[in-house]
PDB file of C-alpha atoms in Angstrom:
ATOM      1  CA  MET A 176      68.070  20.023  21.650  1.00  0.00           C
ATOM      2  CA  ARG A 177      67.704  23.788  21.357  1.00  0.00           C
ATOM      3  CA  SER A 178      65.118  25.714  23.335  1.00  0.00           C
ATOM      4  CA  ILE A 179      62.236  27.348  21.467  1.00  0.00           C
ATOM      5  CA  SER A 180      60.183  30.511  21.914  1.00  0.00           C
ATOM      6  CA  VAL A 181      56.864  30.191  20.074  1.00  0.00           C
ATOM      7  CA  VAL A 182      55.464  33.528  18.877  1.00  0.00           C
ATOM      8  CA  ILE A 183      51.747  33.467  18.004  1.00  0.00           C
ATOM      9  CA  PRO A 184      50.101  36.643  16.634  1.00  0.00           C
ATOM     10  CA  ASN A 185      46.340  36.714  17.124  1.00  0.00           C
ATOM     11  CA  TYR A 186      43.456  38.808  15.873  1.00  0.00           C
ATOM     12  CA  ASN A 187      39.915  37.604  16.552  1.00  0.00           C
ATOM     13  CA  GLY A 188      41.141  34.023  16.635  1.00  0.00           C
ATOM     14  CA  LYS A 189      39.290  32.567  19.606  1.00  0.00           C
ATOM     15  CA  HIS A 190      37.605  29.956  17.396  1.00  0.00           C
ATOM     16  CA  LEU A 191      41.001  28.937  16.022  1.00  0.00           C
ATOM     17  CA  PHE A 192      42.509  28.530  19.494  1.00  0.00           C
ATOM     18  CA  GLU A 193      39.528  26.366  20.392  1.00  0.00           C
ATOM     19  CA  LYS A 194      40.128  24.167  17.337  1.00  0.00           C
ATOM     20  CA  TYR A 195      43.908  23.906  17.083  1.00  0.00           C
ATOM     21  CA  PHE A 196      45.876  25.222  20.051  1.00  0.00           C
ATOM     22  CA  GLU A 197      45.512  22.191  22.332  1.00  0.00           C
ATOM     23  CA  HIS A 198      46.888  19.936  19.589  1.00  0.00           C
ATOM     24  CA  ASN A 199      49.884  22.210  18.985  1.00  0.00           C
ATOM     25  CA  LEU A 200      50.483  22.553  22.719  1.00  0.00           C
ATOM     26  CA  ASN A 201      50.722  18.760  22.985  1.00  0.00           C
ATOM     27  CA  ILE A 202      53.258  18.667  20.133  1.00  0.00           C
ATOM     28  CA  LEU A 203      55.351  21.331  21.877  1.00  0.00           C
ATOM     29  CA  SER A 204      55.156  19.640  25.271  1.00  0.00           C
ATOM     30  CA  GLU A 205      56.669  16.449  23.813  1.00  0.00           C
ATOM     31  CA  LEU A 206      59.847  18.191  22.630  1.00  0.00           C
ATOM     32  CA  GLY A 207      61.787  17.624  25.838  1.00  0.00           C
ATOM     33  CA  THR A 208      63.285  21.104  25.793  1.00  0.00           C
ATOM     34  CA  SER A 209      62.465  24.538  27.191  1.00  0.00           C
ATOM     35  CA  VAL A 210      59.444  25.979  25.372  1.00  0.00           C
ATOM     36  CA  GLN A 211      58.243  29.561  25.859  1.00  0.00           C
ATOM     37  CA  ILE A 212      54.849  30.383  24.314  1.00  0.00           C
ATOM     38  CA  ILE A 213      54.110  34.050  23.616  1.00  0.00           C
ATOM     39  CA  VAL A 214      50.693  35.084  22.311  1.00  0.00           C
ATOM     40  CA  ILE A 215      50.333  38.678  21.148  1.00  0.00           C
ATOM     41  CA  ASP A 216      46.752  39.840  20.784  1.00  0.00           C
ATOM     42  CA  ASP A 217      46.360  42.557  18.151  1.00  0.00           C
ATOM     43  CA  ALA A 218      43.425  44.341  19.837  1.00  0.00           C
ATOM     44  CA  SER A 219      40.922  41.564  19.083  1.00  0.00           C
ATOM     45  CA  LYS A 220      37.213  42.339  19.178  1.00  0.00           C
ATOM     46  CA  ASP A 221      36.215  38.792  20.109  1.00  0.00           C
ATOM     47  CA  ASP A 222      36.809  36.998  23.430  1.00  0.00           C
ATOM     48  CA  SER A 223      40.290  35.727  22.544  1.00  0.00           C
ATOM     49  CA  VAL A 224      42.007  37.306  25.538  1.00  0.00           C
ATOM     50  CA  ALA A 225      39.444  36.115  28.082  1.00  0.00           C
ATOM     51  CA  TYR A 226      39.515  32.604  26.605  1.00  0.00           C
ATOM     52  CA  LEU A 227      43.310  32.396  26.707  1.00  0.00           C
ATOM     53  CA  LYS A 228      43.494  33.691  30.268  1.00  0.00           C
ATOM     54  CA  GLU A 229      40.891  31.204  31.452  1.00  0.00           C
ATOM     55  CA  HIS A 230      42.216  28.099  29.698  1.00  0.00           C
ATOM     56  CA  TYR A 231      45.943  28.698  29.140  1.00  0.00           C
ATOM     57  CA  GLY A 232      46.965  31.434  31.544  1.00  0.00           C
ATOM     58  CA  ASN A 233      49.590  29.197  33.163  1.00  0.00           C
ATOM     59  CA  HIS A 234      51.039  28.029  29.843  1.00  0.00           C
ATOM     60  CA  ILE A 235      51.554  31.256  27.918  1.00  0.00           C
ATOM     61  CA  THR A 236      52.866  34.793  28.107  1.00  0.00           C
ATOM     62  CA  LEU A 237      50.038  37.008  26.862  1.00  0.00           C
ATOM     63  CA  ILE A 238      50.736  40.452  25.418  1.00  0.00           C
ATOM     64  CA  GLU A 239      47.636  42.593  24.907  1.00  0.00           C
ATOM     65  CA  LYS A 240      47.750  45.455  22.412  1.00  0.00           C
ATOM     66  CA  GLU A 241      45.340  48.347  22.728  1.00  0.00           C
ATOM     67  CA  VAL A 242      45.479  49.324  19.051  1.00  0.00           C
ATOM     68  CA  ASN A 243      45.293  47.003  16.048  1.00  0.00           C
ATOM     69  CA  SER A 244      48.413  47.490  13.938  1.00  0.00           C
ATOM     70  CA  GLY A 245      48.979  44.366  11.860  1.00  0.00           C
ATOM     71  CA  PHE A 246      51.186  41.316  11.542  1.00  0.00           C
ATOM     72  CA  SER A 247      54.703  42.796  11.551  1.00  0.00           C
ATOM     73  CA  ASN A 248      54.298  44.944  14.639  1.00  0.00           C
ATOM     74  CA  THR A 249      52.486  42.161  16.481  1.00  0.00           C
ATOM     75  CA  CYS A 250      55.194  39.600  15.725  1.00  0.00           C
ATOM     76  CA  ASN A 251      57.977  42.037  16.604  1.00  0.00           C
ATOM     77  CA  LEU A 252      56.547  42.468  20.101  1.00  0.00           C
ATOM     78  CA  GLY A 253      56.741  38.710  20.562  1.00  0.00           C
ATOM     79  CA  ILE A 254      60.239  38.534  19.094  1.00  0.00           C
ATOM     80  CA  LYS A 255      61.454  41.128  21.617  1.00  0.00           C
ATOM     81  CA  GLU A 256      59.957  39.064  24.455  1.00  0.00           C
ATOM     82  CA  ALA A 257      61.533  35.791  23.278  1.00  0.00           C
ATOM     83  CA  THR A 258      64.421  34.447  25.366  1.00  0.00           C
ATOM     84  CA  ASN A 259      65.133  30.978  23.941  1.00  0.00           C
ATOM     85  CA  GLU A 260      67.647  29.918  21.283  1.00  0.00           C
ATOM     86  CA  LEU A 261      65.144  29.560  18.441  1.00  0.00           C
ATOM     87  CA  ILE A 262      61.988  31.501  17.599  1.00  0.00           C
ATOM     88  CA  PHE A 263      59.065  29.727  15.973  1.00  0.00           C
ATOM     89  CA  LEU A 264      56.410  31.883  14.314  1.00  0.00           C
ATOM     90  CA  LEU A 265      53.066  30.105  14.363  1.00  0.00           C
ATOM     91  CA  ASN A 266      49.752  31.193  12.897  1.00  0.00           C
ATOM     92  CA  THR A 267      46.574  30.425  14.821  1.00  0.00           C
ATOM     93  CA  ASP A 268      45.085  28.552  11.835  1.00  0.00           C
ATOM     94  CA  VAL A 269      47.919  26.007  11.588  1.00  0.00           C
ATOM     95  CA  THR A 270      48.311  22.530  13.098  1.00  0.00           C
ATOM     96  CA  LEU A 271      51.669  20.800  13.371  1.00  0.00           C
ATOM     97  CA  GLU A 272      52.165  17.176  12.403  1.00  0.00           C
ATOM     98  CA  LYS A 273      53.998  14.932  14.859  1.00  0.00           C
ATOM     99  CA  GLY A 274      57.794  15.182  14.574  1.00  0.00           C
ATOM    100  CA  TYR A 275      57.715  18.614  12.929  1.00  0.00           C
ATOM    101  CA  PHE A 276      60.524  20.147  14.988  1.00  0.00           C
ATOM    102  CA  GLU A 277      62.713  17.054  15.179  1.00  0.00           C
ATOM    103  CA  LYS A 278      63.187  17.263  11.403  1.00  0.00           C
ATOM    104  CA  LEU A 279      64.321  20.905  11.578  1.00  0.00           C
ATOM    105  CA  TYR A 280      66.968  20.933  14.303  1.00  0.00           C
ATOM    106  CA  LYS A 281      69.741  19.659  12.011  1.00  0.00           C
ATOM    107  CA  TYR A 282      69.691  22.893  10.018  1.00  0.00           C
ATOM    108  CA  PHE A 283      70.880  24.889  13.006  1.00  0.00           C
ATOM    109  CA  GLU A 284      74.063  22.828  13.221  1.00  0.00           C
ATOM    110  CA  ARG A 285      75.239  25.133  10.420  1.00  0.00           C
ATOM    111  CA  ASP A 286      76.410  28.551  11.594  1.00  0.00           C
ATOM    112  CA  ASP A 287      74.991  30.393   8.586  1.00  0.00           C
ATOM    113  CA  THR A 288      71.406  29.105   8.955  1.00  0.00           C
ATOM    114  CA  PHE A 289      68.923  31.924   9.470  1.00  0.00           C
ATOM    115  CA  GLY A 290      65.854  29.726   9.501  1.00  0.00           C
ATOM    116  CA  VAL A 291      63.901  26.822   8.089  1.00  0.00           C
ATOM    117  CA  MET A 292      60.277  26.060   7.279  1.00  0.00           C
ATOM    118  CA  GLY A 293      58.352  22.881   6.609  1.00  0.00           C
ATOM    119  CA  ARG A 294      55.729  21.968   4.056  1.00  0.00           C
ATOM    120  CA  ILE A 295      52.265  23.505   4.433  1.00  0.00           C
ATOM    121  CA  ILE A 296      49.314  21.471   3.176  1.00  0.00           C
ATOM    122  CA  GLY A 297      45.557  21.931   3.444  1.00  0.00           C
ATOM    123  CA  MET A 298      43.735  21.164   6.659  1.00  0.00           C
ATOM    124  CA  ASP A 299      41.459  18.640   4.942  1.00  0.00           C
ATOM    125  CA  ASP A 300      43.575  17.639   1.951  1.00  0.00           C
ATOM    126  CA  ASP A 301      47.219  17.218   0.962  1.00  0.00           C
ATOM    127  CA  LEU A 302      47.342  20.094  -1.522  1.00  0.00           C
ATOM    128  CA  ILE A 303      50.519  22.161  -1.217  1.00  0.00           C
ATOM    129  CA  ARG A 304      49.936  25.615   0.275  1.00  0.00           C
ATOM    130  CA  GLU A 305      53.600  26.529   0.818  1.00  0.00           C
ATOM    131  CA  ALA A 306      56.903  24.877  -0.067  1.00  0.00           C
ATOM    132  CA  ALA A 307      60.371  25.923  -1.227  1.00  0.00           C
ATOM    133  CA  ARG A 308      60.581  28.777  -3.730  1.00  0.00           C
ATOM    134  CA  SER A 309      63.222  29.413  -6.374  1.00  0.00           C
ATOM    135  CA  PRO A 310      63.058  33.102  -7.357  1.00  0.00           C
ATOM    136  CA  LYS A 311      63.309  34.509 -10.856  1.00  0.00           C
ATOM    137  CA  ILE A 312      63.521  37.901 -12.548  1.00  0.00           C
ATOM    138  CA  MET A 313      61.110  39.153 -15.213  1.00  0.00           C
ATOM    139  CA  GLY A 314      62.550  42.393 -16.511  1.00  0.00           C
ATOM    140  CA  ARG A 315      63.368  43.844 -13.118  1.00  0.00           C
ATOM    141  CA  LYS A 316      60.369  42.365 -11.311  1.00  0.00           C
ATOM    142  CA  ILE A 317      61.332  39.841  -8.646  1.00  0.00           C
ATOM    143  CA  LYS A 318      59.102  36.767  -8.718  1.00  0.00           C
ATOM    144  CA  SER A 319      58.966  34.195  -5.918  1.00  0.00           C
ATOM    145  CA  GLY A 320      58.845  31.270  -8.348  1.00  0.00           C
ATOM    146  CA  ASP A 321      56.990  27.966  -8.237  1.00  0.00           C
ATOM    147  CA  PHE A 322      56.809  25.536  -5.323  1.00  0.00           C
ATOM    148  CA  PHE A 323      59.419  22.772  -5.410  1.00  0.00           C
ATOM    149  CA  HIS A 324      61.356  20.257  -3.370  1.00  0.00           C
ATOM    150  CA  LEU A 325      64.471  18.194  -4.065  1.00  0.00           C
ATOM    151  CA  ASP A 326      64.383  14.550  -5.067  1.00  0.00           C
ATOM    152  CA  ASP A 327      67.227  13.889  -2.623  1.00  0.00           C
ATOM    153  CA  MET A 328      65.463  14.278   0.717  1.00  0.00           C
ATOM    154  CA  GLU A 329      68.791  14.377   2.565  1.00  0.00           C
ATOM    155  CA  SER A 330      69.903  17.525   0.734  1.00  0.00           C
ATOM    156  CA  PHE A 331      69.466  20.909   2.369  1.00  0.00           C
ATOM    157  CA  THR A 332      66.930  22.729   0.201  1.00  0.00           C
ATOM    158  CA  PRO A 333      67.319  26.518  -0.072  1.00  0.00           C
ATOM    159  CA  THR A 334      64.211  28.654  -0.310  1.00  0.00           C
ATOM    160  CA  PHE A 335      63.831  32.288  -1.298  1.00  0.00           C
ATOM    161  CA  TYR A 336      61.802  33.048   1.795  1.00  0.00           C
ATOM    162  CA  LEU A 337      60.359  31.545   4.956  1.00  0.00           C
ATOM    163  CA  SER A 338      56.610  31.597   5.469  1.00  0.00           C
ATOM    164  CA  GLY A 339      55.697  33.699   8.489  1.00  0.00           C
ATOM    165  CA  ALA A 340      53.076  31.087   9.384  1.00  0.00           C
ATOM    166  CA  ILE A 341      55.566  28.360  10.393  1.00  0.00           C
ATOM    167  CA  ALA A 342      59.131  29.707  10.306  1.00  0.00           C
ATOM    168  CA  LEU A 343      61.725  28.432  12.806  1.00  0.00           C
ATOM    169  CA  MET A 344      64.545  30.969  13.091  1.00  0.00           C
ATOM    170  CA  ASP A 345      67.754  31.623  14.982  1.00  0.00           C
ATOM    171  CA  THR A 346      66.836  34.078  17.743  1.00  0.00           C
ATOM    172  CA  GLN A 347      70.122  35.985  17.729  1.00  0.00           C
ATOM    173  CA  LYS A 348      70.044  36.474  13.975  1.00  0.00           C
ATOM    174  CA  LEU A 349      66.362  37.446  13.933  1.00  0.00           C
ATOM    175  CA  LYS A 350      66.917  40.061  16.629  1.00  0.00           C
ATOM    176  CA  ALA A 351      70.117  41.290  14.957  1.00  0.00           C
ATOM    177  CA  ILE A 352      68.161  41.912  11.758  1.00  0.00           C
ATOM    178  CA  ASN A 353      65.499  43.815  13.778  1.00  0.00           C
ATOM    179  CA  GLY A 354      62.621  41.499  12.955  1.00  0.00           C
ATOM    180  CA  PHE A 355      59.966  42.460  10.441  1.00  0.00           C
ATOM    181  CA  ASN A 356      59.758  45.786   8.630  1.00  0.00           C
ATOM    182  CA  GLU A 357      56.656  47.380  10.154  1.00  0.00           C
ATOM    183  CA  MET A 358      56.049  49.506   7.068  1.00  0.00           C
ATOM    184  CA  PHE A 359      54.495  46.330   5.635  1.00  0.00           C
ATOM    185  CA  ASN A 360      51.623  46.455   8.135  1.00  0.00           C
ATOM    186  CA  PRO A 361      48.906  45.289   8.141  1.00  0.00           C
ATOM    187  CA  TYR A 362      50.023  42.222   6.106  1.00  0.00           C
ATOM    188  CA  TYR A 363      51.570  40.759   2.936  1.00  0.00           C
ATOM    189  CA  GLY A 364      55.172  40.360   1.882  1.00  0.00           C
ATOM    190  CA  GLU A 365      56.842  41.026   5.225  1.00  0.00           C
ATOM    191  CA  ASP A 366      58.178  37.465   5.491  1.00  0.00           C
ATOM    192  CA  GLN A 367      59.684  37.650   2.002  1.00  0.00           C
ATOM    193  CA  GLU A 368      61.396  40.966   2.750  1.00  0.00           C
ATOM    194  CA  LEU A 369      62.763  39.654   6.055  1.00  0.00           C
ATOM    195  CA  SER A 370      64.211  36.591   4.315  1.00  0.00           C
ATOM    196  CA  ILE A 371      65.819  38.723   1.601  1.00  0.00           C
ATOM    197  CA  ARG A 372      67.623  40.740   4.277  1.00  0.00           C
ATOM    198  CA  ALA A 373      68.833  37.510   5.874  1.00  0.00           C
ATOM    199  CA  TRP A 374      70.175  36.212   2.553  1.00  0.00           C
ATOM    200  CA  ARG A 375      71.883  39.527   1.832  1.00  0.00           C
ATOM    201  CA  LEU A 376      73.699  39.384   5.179  1.00  0.00           C
ATOM    202  CA  GLY A 377      75.150  36.015   4.199  1.00  0.00           C
ATOM    203  CA  TRP A 378      72.711  33.727   6.010  1.00  0.00           C
ATOM    204  CA  LYS A 379      70.574  30.989   4.457  1.00  0.00           C
ATOM    205  CA  CYS A 380      66.892  30.043   4.494  1.00  0.00           C
ATOM    206  CA  TYR A 381      65.936  26.392   4.097  1.00  0.00           C
ATOM    207  CA  TYR A 382      62.922  24.193   3.405  1.00  0.00           C
ATOM    208  CA  GLU A 383      62.304  20.736   4.873  1.00  0.00           C
ATOM    209  CA  HIS A 384      59.786  18.740   2.843  1.00  0.00           C
ATOM    210  CA  ASN A 385      59.362  16.021   5.481  1.00  0.00           C
ATOM    211  CA  ALA A 386      58.284  18.448   8.208  1.00  0.00           C
ATOM    212  CA  VAL A 387      54.562  18.923   7.651  1.00  0.00           C
ATOM    213  CA  CYS A 388      51.878  21.199   9.005  1.00  0.00           C
ATOM    214  CA  ARG A 389      48.292  21.850   7.967  1.00  0.00           C
ATOM    215  CA  HIS A 390      46.707  25.205   7.260  1.00  0.00           C
ATOM    216  CA  GLU A 391      43.040  26.137   7.303  1.00  0.00           C
ATOM    217  CA  VAL A 392      42.047  28.052   4.188  1.00  0.00           C
ATOM    218  CA  SER A 393      39.473  30.698   4.967  1.00  0.00           C
ATOM    219  CA  ALA A 394      36.130  29.983   3.359  1.00  0.00           C
ATOM    220  CA  SER A 395      34.668  33.360   4.267  1.00  0.00           C
ATOM    221  CA  THR A 396      33.671  35.564   1.369  1.00  0.00           C
ATOM    222  CA  LYS A 397      34.891  39.125   1.216  1.00  0.00           C
ATOM    223  CA  THR A 398      33.149  42.110  -0.325  1.00  0.00           C
ATOM    224  CA  HIS A 399      34.379  43.482  -3.618  1.00  0.00           C
ATOM    225  CA  ASN A 400      35.732  46.583  -1.865  1.00  0.00           C
ATOM    226  CA  HIS A 401      37.586  44.475   0.698  1.00  0.00           C
ATOM    227  CA  LYS A 402      39.191  42.359  -2.025  1.00  0.00           C
ATOM    228  CA  ARG A 403      40.220  45.527  -3.820  1.00  0.00           C
ATOM    229  CA  ALA A 404      41.777  46.923  -0.638  1.00  0.00           C
ATOM    230  CA  ILE A 405      43.739  43.694  -0.136  1.00  0.00           C
ATOM    231  CA  LYS A 406      45.055  43.829  -3.713  1.00  0.00           C
ATOM    232  CA  ARG A 407      46.106  47.435  -3.154  1.00  0.00           C
ATOM    233  CA  ILE A 408      48.092  46.483  -0.034  1.00  0.00           C
ATOM    234  CA  HIS A 409      49.572  43.478  -1.830  1.00  0.00           C
ATOM    235  CA  PHE A 410      50.901  45.578  -4.722  1.00  0.00           C
ATOM    236  CA  ARG A 411      52.074  48.383  -2.429  1.00  0.00           C
ATOM    237  CA  ASN A 412      54.156  45.933  -0.421  1.00  0.00           C
ATOM    238  CA  ARG A 413      55.553  44.360  -3.591  1.00  0.00           C
ATOM    239  CA  TYR A 414      56.727  47.819  -4.606  1.00  0.00           C
ATOM    240  CA  TYR A 415      58.271  48.240  -1.152  1.00  0.00           C
ATOM    241  CA  VAL A 416      60.331  45.061  -1.574  1.00  0.00           C
ATOM    242  CA  HIS A 417      61.722  46.163  -4.921  1.00  0.00           C
ATOM    243  CA  PHE A 418      62.611  49.661  -3.766  1.00  0.00           C
ATOM    244  CA  LEU A 419      64.342  48.352  -0.643  1.00  0.00           C
ATOM    245  CA  HIS A 420      66.475  45.820  -2.500  1.00  0.00           C
ATOM    246  CA  LEU A 421      67.181  47.231  -5.980  1.00  0.00           C
ATOM    247  CA  TYR A 422      69.815  49.877  -6.718  1.00  0.00           C
ATOM    248  CA  GLY A 423      71.052  52.139  -9.496  1.00  0.00           C
ATOM    249  CA  SER A 424      70.011  51.272 -13.047  1.00  0.00           C
ATOM    250  CA  ASP A 425      68.131  48.179 -11.841  1.00  0.00           C
ATOM    251  CA  LEU A 426      65.910  50.383  -9.671  1.00  0.00           C
ATOM    252  CA  LEU A 427      65.413  52.877 -12.520  1.00  0.00           C
ATOM    253  CA  PHE A 428      64.412  50.135 -14.984  1.00  0.00           C
ATOM    254  CA  TRP A 429      62.057  48.667 -12.379  1.00  0.00           C
ATOM    255  CA  HIS A 430      60.302  52.051 -11.980  1.00  0.00           C
ATOM    256  CA  ILE A 431      59.837  52.277 -15.753  1.00  0.00           C
ATOM    257  CA  GLN A 432      58.546  48.702 -15.916  1.00  0.00           C
ATOM    258  CA  ILE A 433      56.066  49.326 -13.089  1.00  0.00           C
ATOM    259  CA  LEU A 434      54.785  52.572 -14.601  1.00  0.00           C
ATOM    260  CA  LEU A 435      54.183  50.905 -17.966  1.00  0.00           C
ATOM    261  CA  CYS A 436      53.091  47.385 -16.998  1.00  0.00           C
ATOM    262  CA  ASP A 437      51.301  48.006 -13.708  1.00  0.00           C
ATOM    263  CA  VAL A 438      50.159  51.606 -13.440  1.00  0.00           C
ATOM    264  CA  LEU A 439      49.357  52.520 -17.066  1.00  0.00           C
ATOM    265  CA  LEU A 440      48.087  49.076 -18.047  1.00  0.00           C
ATOM    266  CA  GLY A 441      46.142  48.876 -14.791  1.00  0.00           C
ATOM    267  CA  ILE A 442      44.345  52.126 -15.561  1.00  0.00           C
ATOM    268  CA  LEU A 443      43.556  50.986 -19.106  1.00  0.00           C
ATOM    269  CA  THR A 444      42.105  47.704 -17.798  1.00  0.00           C
ATOM    270  CA  LEU A 445      40.248  49.389 -14.897  1.00  0.00           C
ATOM    271  CA  GLN A 446      42.542  47.809 -12.285  1.00  0.00           C
ATOM    272  CA  PHE A 447      42.894  51.117 -10.477  1.00  0.00           C
ATOM    273  CA  TYR A 448      44.236  49.519  -7.286  1.00  0.00           C
ATOM    274  CA  LYS A 449      47.646  49.200  -8.972  1.00  0.00           C
ATOM    275  CA  ALA A 450      47.905  52.957  -9.541  1.00  0.00           C
ATOM    276  CA  GLU A 451      46.617  53.560  -6.009  1.00  0.00           C
ATOM    277  CA  ALA A 452      49.234  51.155  -4.642  1.00  0.00           C
ATOM    278  CA  TYR A 453      51.972  52.996  -6.537  1.00  0.00           C
ATOM    279  CA  LEU A 454      50.800  56.316  -5.084  1.00  0.00           C
ATOM    280  CA  ASP A 455      50.815  54.758  -1.599  1.00  0.00           C
ATOM    281  CA  PHE A 456      54.373  53.621  -2.264  1.00  0.00           C
ATOM    282  CA  LEU A 457      55.447  57.121  -3.373  1.00  0.00           C
ATOM    283  CA  LYS A 458      53.900  58.678  -0.258  1.00  0.00           C
ATOM    284  CA  ASN A 459      56.094  56.467   1.921  1.00  0.00           C
ATOM    285  CA  LEU A 460      59.382  56.948   0.078  1.00  0.00           C
ATOM    286  CA  LYS A 461      60.933  58.919   2.936  1.00  0.00           C
ATOM    287  CA  GLY A 462      60.379  56.119   5.425  1.00  0.00           C
ATOM    288  CA  LEU A 463      61.528  53.513   2.914  1.00  0.00           C
ATOM    289  CA  ARG A 464      64.762  55.418   2.300  1.00  0.00           C
ATOM    290  CA  ARG A 465      65.446  55.463   6.039  1.00  0.00           C
ATOM    291  CA  LYS A 466      64.930  51.701   6.209  1.00  0.00           C
ATOM    292  CA  LYS A 467      67.113  51.145   3.155  1.00  0.00           C
ATOM    293  CA  ASN A 468      69.930  53.330   4.475  1.00  0.00           C
ATOM    294  CA  SER A 469      69.795  51.640   7.871  1.00  0.00           C
ATOM    295  CA  PHE A 470      70.116  48.202   6.287  1.00  0.00           C
ATOM    296  CA  ASN A 471      72.939  49.414   4.030  1.00  0.00           C
ATOM    297  CA  ARG A 472      74.848  50.397   7.171  1.00  0.00           C
ATOM    298  CA  GLN A 473      74.191  46.965   8.661  1.00  0.00           C
ATOM    299  CA  MET A 474      75.476  45.357   5.445  1.00  0.00           C
ATOM    300  CA  LYS A 475      78.754  47.247   5.904  1.00  0.00           C
ATOM    301  CA  ARG A 476      79.044  46.094   9.524  1.00  0.00           C
ATOM    302  CA  TYR A 477      78.608  42.506   8.337  1.00  0.00           C
ATOM    303  CA  ASP A 478      81.093  43.088   5.506  1.00  0.00           C
ATOM    304  CA  SER A 479      78.539  42.012   2.905  1.00  0.00           C
ATOM    305  CA  ASP A 480      77.921  43.490  -0.526  1.00  0.00           C
ATOM    306  CA  MET A 481      75.336  40.942  -1.678  1.00  0.00           C
ATOM    307  CA  GLY A 482      72.421  42.368  -3.642  1.00  0.00           C
ATOM    308  CA  ILE A 483      69.070  40.801  -4.417  1.00  0.00           C
ATOM    309  CA  LEU A 484      70.266  39.636  -7.848  1.00  0.00           C
ATOM    310  CA  ASP A 485      73.247  37.972  -6.135  1.00  0.00           C
ATOM    311  CA  VAL A 486      70.834  36.201  -3.778  1.00  0.00           C
ATOM    312  CA  ILE A 487      68.821  34.851  -6.698  1.00  0.00           C
ATOM    313  CA  GLN A 488      71.992  33.677  -8.431  1.00  0.00           C
ATOM    314  CA  LYS A 489      73.229  32.036  -5.220  1.00  0.00           C
ATOM    315  CA  ILE A 490      70.005  30.051  -4.804  1.00  0.00           C
ATOM    316  CA  HIS A 491      70.149  28.950  -8.441  1.00  0.00           C
ATOM    317  CA  ILE A 492      73.765  27.803  -7.982  1.00  0.00           C
ATOM    318  CA  MET A 493      72.793  25.831  -4.856  1.00  0.00           C
ATOM    319  CA  LEU A 494      70.168  24.044  -6.970  1.00  0.00           C
ATOM    320  CA  LYS A 495      72.257  23.664 -10.136  1.00  0.00           C
ATOM    321  CA  TYR A 496      73.192  19.998  -9.832  1.00  0.00           C
ATOM    322  CA  LYS A 497      70.103  18.917  -7.899  1.00  0.00           C
ATOM    323  CA  GLN A 498      67.024  17.148  -9.202  1.00  0.00           C
ATOM    324  CA  VAL A 499      64.283  19.705  -8.611  1.00  0.00           C
ATOM    325  CA  ILE A 500      60.696  18.464  -8.405  1.00  0.00           C
ATOM    326  CA  LYS A 501      58.116  21.163  -9.083  1.00  0.00           C
ATOM    327  CA  LEU A 502      54.899  20.942  -7.117  1.00  0.00           C
TER     328      LEU A 502
END
């Protein structure tokens, strides 16, 4: 049984540790293998750090950040600290069902497995929050696709990306790929972009329907301005993904599609956050080009020429003769 390093990013999550951490700690302690738990506090304003030191100081490695910088940077600090064979990313608002990990180990018997995730359902219901995704292309926009699983539960189910809330990944591969792209801070889309890089290097991402965890859906209301800011970040990061993984005429057609369907139409319908997101994207083109060029060099070292459209085709081929059940 492979050893696991659990990486838990935290921001103002004391109440979540109080509700869920003890349960997850019990699940981890029953694995019968080496478990390293790393909590990275993203400059919380609550008493998270004091609470963790008092109650779990002997069970965890605690990394305290002085400046809040978002999900990708926070996770990357934990990834660098991880020493075990597998890395498990775990959100503070998630609880694991019994037997979660035992259902995932088989995937790492394959040399090309990058990672695997289980099914995410609601904390108080069985509604699907995350499952496998089969991507599709609309024009040159990359869409994640609907949730699904395979009728044959023994089949290995590919998924376009691994949710950063519950992903179990090969440590060597995750470190080789340099973790998350920190340009995606503070949040949104970083797990999808990471998974795309893994696919393009020739590795695979899987989904296990029988491994279940529960996720608390925030009931807190946000102000109109806050919701608008979140939408702006969401669209900016979507633009990042496309720029990083499209090339040539595909990239040109995508730009035209975005200008017409997002920016212009957004202005006409008073959805100004789309135009603002596109401007944010343009401001960061220099940094994005550096990231893209760096990954292109890594692709050459791995002798891979797989593009994002090849990844989508590969996933579709893997599903071609399977009975797909949409959720």
